[in-house]
mmCIF file of C-alpha atoms in Angstrom:
data_model
loop_
_atom_site.group_PDB
_atom_site.id
_atom_site.type_symbol
_atom_site.label_atom_id
_atom_site.label_comp_id
_atom_site.label_asym_id
_atom_site.label_seq_id
_atom_site.Cartn_x
_atom_site.Cartn_y
_atom_site.Cartn_z
ATOM 1 C CA UNK A 1 51.909 184.306 112.035
ATOM 2 C CA UNK A 2 52.329 180.700 113.294
ATOM 3 C CA UNK A 3 51.125 178.136 110.618
ATOM 4 C CA UNK A 4 48.987 176.262 113.153
ATOM 5 C CA UNK A 5 47.276 179.424 114.236
ATOM 6 C CA UNK A 6 46.710 180.314 110.597
ATOM 7 C CA UNK A 7 45.066 176.952 110.020
ATOM 8 C CA UNK A 8 42.844 177.175 113.097
ATOM 9 C CA UNK A 9 41.769 180.602 112.111
ATOM 10 C CA UNK A 10 40.846 179.479 108.749
ATOM 11 C CA UNK A 11 39.289 176.188 109.504
ATOM 12 C CA UNK A 12 36.040 177.235 107.553
ATOM 13 C CA UNK A 13 37.957 176.963 104.319
ATOM 14 C CA UNK A 14 39.343 179.756 102.051
ATOM 15 C CA UNK A 15 39.589 179.214 98.293
ATOM 16 C CA UNK A 16 43.252 178.514 97.641
ATOM 17 C CA UNK A 17 45.148 179.968 94.665
ATOM 18 C CA UNK A 18 48.521 178.717 93.800
ATOM 19 C CA UNK A 19 51.207 180.027 91.467
ATOM 20 C CA UNK A 20 54.929 179.512 91.127
ATOM 21 C CA UNK A 21 55.338 183.232 91.653
ATOM 22 C CA UNK A 22 53.340 186.479 91.275
ATOM 23 C CA UNK A 23 51.467 185.997 88.108
ATOM 24 C CA UNK A 24 48.491 184.211 89.774
ATOM 25 C CA UNK A 25 47.910 187.523 91.561
ATOM 26 C CA UNK A 26 46.230 188.728 88.255
ATOM 27 C CA UNK A 27 43.858 185.828 88.511
ATOM 28 C CA UNK A 28 43.124 186.514 92.231
ATOM 29 C CA UNK A 29 42.413 190.069 91.483
ATOM 30 C CA UNK A 30 39.734 189.279 88.906
ATOM 31 C CA UNK A 31 38.279 186.560 91.013
ATOM 32 C CA UNK A 32 38.090 188.801 94.042
ATOM 33 C CA UNK A 33 36.434 191.545 92.000
ATOM 34 C CA UNK A 34 33.702 189.243 90.890
ATOM 35 C CA UNK A 35 33.375 187.101 94.140
ATOM 36 C CA UNK A 36 34.486 189.371 96.956
ATOM 37 C CA UNK A 37 32.395 187.602 99.619
ATOM 38 C CA UNK A 38 34.727 184.593 99.830
ATOM 39 C CA UNK A 39 37.933 184.137 101.684
ATOM 40 C CA UNK A 40 41.082 183.505 99.684
ATOM 41 C CA UNK A 41 44.522 181.954 100.450
ATOM 42 C CA UNK A 42 47.177 182.873 97.989
ATOM 43 C CA UNK A 43 50.431 180.796 97.815
ATOM 44 C CA UNK A 44 53.304 181.764 95.722
ATOM 45 C CA UNK A 45 56.274 179.340 95.412
ATOM 46 C CA UNK A 46 58.640 182.314 94.825
ATOM 47 C CA UNK A 47 61.716 180.685 96.096
ATOM 48 C CA UNK A 48 61.644 178.093 93.239
ATOM 49 C CA UNK A 49 60.065 180.244 90.450
ATOM 50 C CA UNK A 50 59.994 180.426 87.563
ATOM 51 C CA UNK A 51 58.461 177.086 86.628
ATOM 52 C CA UNK A 52 58.279 177.731 82.876
ATOM 53 C CA UNK A 53 61.327 175.824 81.746
ATOM 54 C CA UNK A 54 61.291 173.131 84.443
ATOM 55 C CA UNK A 55 60.437 169.433 83.585
ATOM 56 C CA UNK A 56 56.978 167.938 83.905
ATOM 57 C CA UNK A 57 58.093 165.804 86.913
ATOM 58 C CA UNK A 58 59.555 168.799 88.747
ATOM 59 C CA UNK A 59 56.536 170.971 88.155
ATOM 60 C CA UNK A 60 54.206 168.187 89.132
ATOM 61 C CA UNK A 61 56.068 167.575 92.406
ATOM 62 C CA UNK A 62 56.197 171.220 93.369
ATOM 63 C CA UNK A 63 52.584 171.808 92.559
ATOM 64 C CA UNK A 64 51.592 168.631 94.476
ATOM 65 C CA UNK A 65 53.382 169.985 97.537
ATOM 66 C CA UNK A 66 51.605 173.339 97.261
ATOM 67 C CA UNK A 67 48.220 171.736 96.917
ATOM 68 C CA UNK A 68 48.792 169.522 99.932
ATOM 69 C CA UNK A 69 49.948 172.599 101.933
ATOM 70 C CA UNK A 70 46.738 174.510 100.895
ATOM 71 C CA UNK A 71 44.570 171.526 101.926
ATOM 72 C CA UNK A 72 46.371 171.344 105.354
ATOM 73 C CA UNK A 73 45.485 175.017 105.797
ATOM 74 C CA UNK A 74 41.759 174.400 105.277
ATOM 75 C CA UNK A 75 41.179 174.881 101.523
ATOM 76 C CA UNK A 76 38.564 172.654 100.016
ATOM 77 C CA UNK A 77 38.997 174.122 96.521
ATOM 78 C CA UNK A 78 42.314 175.004 95.075
ATOM 79 C CA UNK A 79 42.869 176.876 91.798
ATOM 80 C CA UNK A 80 46.230 176.434 90.006
ATOM 81 C CA UNK A 81 46.569 180.151 88.972
ATOM 82 C CA UNK A 82 49.592 179.178 86.884
ATOM 83 C CA UNK A 83 49.535 178.061 83.262
ATOM 84 C CA UNK A 84 52.584 175.897 83.614
ATOM 85 C CA UNK A 85 51.249 174.132 86.646
ATOM 86 C CA UNK A 86 47.822 173.771 84.993
ATOM 87 C CA UNK A 87 49.562 172.314 81.787
ATOM 88 C CA UNK A 88 52.074 169.993 83.575
ATOM 89 C CA UNK A 89 50.420 168.951 86.896
ATOM 90 C CA UNK A 90 46.730 169.446 87.013
ATOM 91 C CA UNK A 91 45.531 166.144 85.391
ATOM 92 C CA UNK A 92 47.942 163.951 87.440
ATOM 93 C CA UNK A 93 46.907 165.687 90.672
ATOM 94 C CA UNK A 94 43.145 165.358 89.805
ATOM 95 C CA UNK A 95 43.317 161.716 88.703
ATOM 96 C CA UNK A 96 46.231 160.383 90.853
ATOM 97 C CA UNK A 97 46.516 162.329 94.025
ATOM 98 C CA UNK A 98 43.051 163.642 94.860
ATOM 99 C CA UNK A 99 41.375 160.229 95.296
ATOM 100 C CA UNK A 100 44.215 159.250 97.840
ATOM 101 C CA UNK A 101 44.257 162.708 99.642
ATOM 102 C CA UNK A 102 40.576 163.669 99.798
ATOM 103 C CA UNK A 103 38.123 162.894 96.953
ATOM 104 C CA UNK A 104 35.770 165.549 98.222
ATOM 105 C CA UNK A 105 38.191 168.379 97.509
ATOM 106 C CA UNK A 106 38.822 169.905 94.088
ATOM 107 C CA UNK A 107 41.740 171.270 92.159
ATOM 108 C CA UNK A 108 40.949 173.309 89.088
ATOM 109 C CA UNK A 109 43.216 174.817 86.372
ATOM 110 C CA UNK A 110 43.173 178.015 84.378
ATOM 111 C CA UNK A 111 43.553 176.750 80.748
ATOM 112 C CA UNK A 112 40.113 175.293 80.158
ATOM 113 C CA UNK A 113 38.063 178.461 81.037
ATOM 114 C CA UNK A 114 39.901 180.305 78.166
ATOM 115 C CA UNK A 115 39.555 177.392 75.901
ATOM 116 C CA UNK A 116 35.832 177.245 76.496
ATOM 117 C CA UNK A 117 35.255 180.829 75.361
ATOM 118 C CA UNK A 118 37.727 181.179 72.582
ATOM 119 C CA UNK A 119 35.397 179.827 69.885
ATOM 120 C CA UNK A 120 33.018 182.669 70.418
ATOM 121 C CA UNK A 121 35.737 185.327 70.028
ATOM 122 C CA UNK A 122 37.643 184.229 66.846
ATOM 123 C CA UNK A 123 36.126 184.759 63.301
ATOM 124 C CA UNK A 124 38.937 183.514 61.229
ATOM 125 C CA UNK A 125 39.233 180.307 63.422
ATOM 126 C CA UNK A 126 43.059 180.964 63.821
ATOM 127 C CA UNK A 127 44.307 181.594 67.352
ATOM 128 C CA UNK A 128 47.576 182.387 68.738
ATOM 129 C CA UNK A 129 49.092 181.601 72.197
ATOM 130 C CA UNK A 130 51.879 183.594 73.906
ATOM 131 C CA UNK A 131 53.082 181.770 76.901
ATOM 132 C CA UNK A 132 56.152 180.152 78.701
ATOM 133 C CA UNK A 133 58.245 177.506 77.157
ATOM 134 C CA UNK A 134 56.578 174.913 79.431
ATOM 135 C CA UNK A 135 53.006 175.751 78.531
ATOM 136 C CA UNK A 136 53.878 175.930 74.781
ATOM 137 C CA UNK A 137 55.748 172.540 74.769
ATOM 138 C CA UNK A 138 52.899 170.995 76.718
ATOM 139 C CA UNK A 139 50.458 171.801 73.926
ATOM 140 C CA UNK A 140 47.824 172.022 76.670
ATOM 141 C CA UNK A 141 46.076 175.002 74.963
ATOM 142 C CA UNK A 142 46.062 173.233 71.602
ATOM 143 C CA UNK A 143 44.525 170.071 73.036
ATOM 144 C CA UNK A 144 41.894 171.902 75.162
ATOM 145 C CA UNK A 145 40.851 174.242 72.358
ATOM 146 C CA UNK A 146 40.698 171.488 69.697
ATOM 147 C CA UNK A 147 38.592 169.212 71.988
ATOM 148 C CA UNK A 148 35.879 171.879 72.184
ATOM 149 C CA UNK A 149 36.486 173.657 68.870
ATOM 150 C CA UNK A 150 37.949 171.186 66.332
ATOM 151 C CA UNK A 151 37.845 173.704 63.518
ATOM 152 C CA UNK A 152 40.207 176.260 65.254
ATOM 153 C CA UNK A 153 43.907 176.218 64.275
ATOM 154 C CA UNK A 154 46.204 177.039 67.175
ATOM 155 C CA UNK A 155 49.805 178.352 66.917
ATOM 156 C CA UNK A 156 51.969 179.182 69.879
ATOM 157 C CA UNK A 157 55.174 180.996 70.615
ATOM 158 C CA UNK A 158 57.286 180.828 73.842
ATOM 159 C CA UNK A 159 58.176 184.196 75.401
ATOM 160 C CA UNK A 160 60.891 183.116 77.927
ATOM 161 C CA UNK A 161 61.895 186.581 79.222
ATOM 162 C CA UNK A 162 58.394 188.222 79.530
ATOM 163 C CA UNK A 163 57.702 187.151 83.063
ATOM 164 C CA UNK A 164 61.162 188.241 84.282
ATOM 165 C CA UNK A 165 60.640 191.555 82.667
ATOM 166 C CA UNK A 166 57.311 192.089 84.640
ATOM 167 C CA UNK A 167 58.798 190.893 87.906
ATOM 168 C CA UNK A 168 61.843 193.312 87.449
ATOM 169 C CA UNK A 169 59.312 196.138 87.184
ATOM 170 C CA UNK A 170 60.506 196.820 83.542
ATOM 171 C CA UNK A 171 57.070 196.237 81.895
ATOM 172 C CA UNK A 172 57.005 199.947 80.855
ATOM 173 C CA UNK A 173 60.647 200.255 79.899
ATOM 174 C CA UNK A 174 62.009 200.760 76.411
ATOM 175 C CA UNK A 175 63.981 197.534 76.803
ATOM 176 C CA UNK A 176 60.789 195.565 77.078
ATOM 177 C CA UNK A 177 59.723 196.636 73.520
ATOM 178 C CA UNK A 178 62.338 194.704 71.778
ATOM 179 C CA UNK A 179 61.324 191.294 73.410
ATOM 180 C CA UNK A 180 57.566 191.940 73.086
ATOM 181 C CA UNK A 181 57.742 193.011 69.372
ATOM 182 C CA UNK A 182 60.026 190.031 68.519
ATOM 183 C CA UNK A 183 57.628 187.304 69.859
ATOM 184 C CA UNK A 184 54.501 188.911 68.474
ATOM 185 C CA UNK A 185 56.154 189.126 64.944
ATOM 186 C CA UNK A 186 57.305 185.486 65.347
ATOM 187 C CA UNK A 187 53.732 184.443 65.980
ATOM 188 C CA UNK A 188 52.177 186.309 63.208
ATOM 189 C CA UNK A 189 54.916 185.011 60.843
ATOM 190 C CA UNK A 190 53.688 181.470 61.717
ATOM 191 C CA UNK A 191 50.094 182.265 60.973
ATOM 192 C CA UNK A 192 49.046 185.516 59.338
ATOM 193 C CA UNK A 193 45.420 184.613 59.737
ATOM 194 C CA UNK A 194 45.333 184.884 63.506
ATOM 195 C CA UNK A 195 42.602 187.229 64.743
ATOM 196 C CA UNK A 196 42.765 186.344 68.530
ATOM 197 C CA UNK A 197 45.853 186.014 70.780
ATOM 198 C CA UNK A 198 45.582 184.361 74.255
ATOM 199 C CA UNK A 199 48.065 185.589 76.844
ATOM 200 C CA UNK A 200 48.835 182.126 78.345
ATOM 201 C CA UNK A 201 50.822 183.347 81.176
ATOM 202 C CA UNK A 202 49.392 185.237 84.054
ATOM 203 C CA UNK A 203 52.257 187.711 84.077
ATOM 204 C CA UNK A 204 51.527 189.024 80.643
ATOM 205 C CA UNK A 205 48.533 191.248 81.415
ATOM 206 C CA UNK A 206 51.084 193.653 82.949
ATOM 207 C CA UNK A 207 52.650 193.954 79.441
ATOM 208 C CA UNK A 208 49.329 194.630 77.850
ATOM 209 C CA UNK A 209 50.155 198.141 76.845
ATOM 210 C CA UNK A 210 53.275 196.983 75.123
ATOM 211 C CA UNK A 211 51.562 194.047 73.459
ATOM 212 C CA UNK A 212 48.808 196.177 72.066
ATOM 213 C CA UNK A 213 51.483 198.540 70.563
ATOM 214 C CA UNK A 214 52.774 195.691 68.378
ATOM 215 C CA UNK A 215 49.565 193.703 67.747
ATOM 216 C CA UNK A 216 47.544 194.910 64.644
ATOM 217 C CA UNK A 217 44.245 196.531 65.791
ATOM 218 C CA UNK A 218 42.039 193.907 64.122
ATOM 219 C CA UNK A 219 43.538 191.185 66.544
ATOM 220 C CA UNK A 220 41.774 190.670 69.854
ATOM 221 C CA UNK A 221 44.204 190.051 72.795
ATOM 222 C CA UNK A 222 42.720 187.907 75.595
ATOM 223 C CA UNK A 223 43.761 187.895 79.213
ATOM 224 C CA UNK A 224 42.632 184.931 81.390
ATOM 225 C CA UNK A 225 41.508 186.533 84.569
ATOM 226 C CA UNK A 226 38.023 187.570 83.546
ATOM 227 C CA UNK A 227 37.233 184.159 82.156
ATOM 228 C CA UNK A 228 38.654 182.313 85.043
ATOM 229 C CA UNK A 229 36.610 184.377 87.405
ATOM 230 C CA UNK A 230 33.419 183.792 85.457
ATOM 231 C CA UNK A 231 34.160 180.122 85.210
ATOM 232 C CA UNK A 232 34.671 179.802 88.971
ATOM 233 C CA UNK A 233 31.564 181.573 89.644
ATOM 234 C CA UNK A 234 29.655 179.185 87.422
ATOM 235 C CA UNK A 235 31.418 176.240 88.943
ATOM 236 C CA UNK A 236 30.413 177.281 92.417
ATOM 237 C CA UNK A 237 26.792 177.604 91.268
ATOM 238 C CA UNK A 238 26.842 174.136 89.746
ATOM 239 C CA UNK A 239 28.601 172.518 92.768
ATOM 240 C CA UNK A 240 26.742 173.673 95.880
ATOM 241 C CA UNK A 241 28.389 170.929 97.863
ATOM 242 C CA UNK A 242 31.740 172.667 97.327
ATOM 243 C CA UNK A 243 30.378 176.173 97.569
ATOM 244 C CA UNK A 244 28.770 175.782 101.004
ATOM 245 C CA UNK A 245 32.116 174.601 102.482
ATOM 246 C CA UNK A 246 33.832 177.832 101.265
ATOM 247 C CA UNK A 247 33.951 180.460 103.990
ATOM 248 C CA UNK A 248 32.634 183.924 103.291
ATOM 249 C CA UNK A 249 34.327 186.710 105.442
ATOM 250 C CA UNK A 250 35.790 188.664 102.466
ATOM 251 C CA UNK A 251 39.324 188.009 103.623
ATOM 252 C CA UNK A 252 42.534 187.325 101.777
ATOM 253 C CA UNK A 253 45.831 186.068 103.062
ATOM 254 C CA UNK A 254 49.140 185.621 101.339
ATOM 255 C CA UNK A 255 51.788 182.873 101.652
ATOM 256 C CA UNK A 256 55.216 182.764 100.021
ATOM 257 C CA UNK A 257 58.245 180.463 100.041
ATOM 258 C CA UNK A 258 60.396 183.549 99.697
ATOM 259 C CA UNK A 259 61.181 186.471 101.885
ATOM 260 C CA UNK A 260 57.900 188.012 102.790
ATOM 261 C CA UNK A 261 59.065 191.551 102.465
ATOM 262 C CA UNK A 262 60.351 190.988 98.890
ATOM 263 C CA UNK A 263 56.897 189.329 98.150
ATOM 264 C CA UNK A 264 55.025 192.347 99.483
ATOM 265 C CA UNK A 265 57.108 194.732 97.407
ATOM 266 C CA UNK A 266 56.572 192.952 94.109
ATOM 267 C CA UNK A 267 53.018 191.951 94.788
ATOM 268 C CA UNK A 268 52.334 195.658 94.822
ATOM 269 C CA UNK A 269 53.009 195.800 91.136
ATOM 270 C CA UNK A 270 50.223 193.340 90.484
ATOM 271 C CA UNK A 271 47.549 194.448 93.096
ATOM 272 C CA UNK A 272 48.244 198.015 93.621
ATOM 273 C CA UNK A 273 47.520 197.587 97.307
ATOM 274 C CA UNK A 274 49.707 197.035 100.412
ATOM 275 C CA UNK A 275 49.478 193.538 101.727
ATOM 276 C CA UNK A 276 50.996 191.361 104.596
ATOM 277 C CA UNK A 277 52.578 188.090 103.681
ATOM 278 C CA UNK A 278 53.883 185.069 105.654
ATOM 279 C CA UNK A 279 56.914 182.842 104.690
ATOM 280 C CA UNK A 280 56.349 179.082 104.644
ATOM 281 C CA UNK A 281 58.198 176.103 103.374
ATOM 282 C CA UNK A 282 57.070 173.494 100.978
ATOM 283 C CA UNK A 283 58.288 169.790 101.019
#
């Protein structure tokens, strides 16, 4: 589909959801379940994924390009459905870029919604984070949680291969067990008092069966999608000026910077439905 036609067709404003790859589809899935009436435009920068080990400057620049593209295609509200982008780019885009591009539009991340709820879930006040190298190094979860819940101790471990395992459709394979068990043991060795673990990468819910196999039963494992969806619903209620500009035809479209056939095939692992996708470029 021609980009210009797409923009004209969606002039009423879908909610944009951006991710470096496929993981943001787990966020989109939960959001659509809770808020099916809205239109959504998903953009995966699959050609340049993964973002996890990239520098702050590169992640910021790639994310800024994606946000500008989604704005050009009619989005008034964009969610960075990627923990690495939320950790490394969100604040700069909100504070530096939005005032210059269009101060009436909004860009939201996915770290704060989980941070807001975590204090109601942990009893020991010891929380673990399993995420990409970039998210762990940024300490974004530590900062957000301790702003809201200063009594909570946060420990994190990077899981550099987990997202790749999911995208290779190996989440249920025996080979995945070694890497999942290794990182969970590493986290619980750092802090044996952890009673709640946040999956700080949107790919990781697809490893949930494996994760639960190696996490002791008394420890809660938290996926973000439900909390992000609830937070977005609440945000739209509190900001009617944004909500009324979001179109409501119950439609969802998909954009990728990779081959669209490849995207459709892998997206099926996350959505369990057949979709159509369009290839675009970011610059």
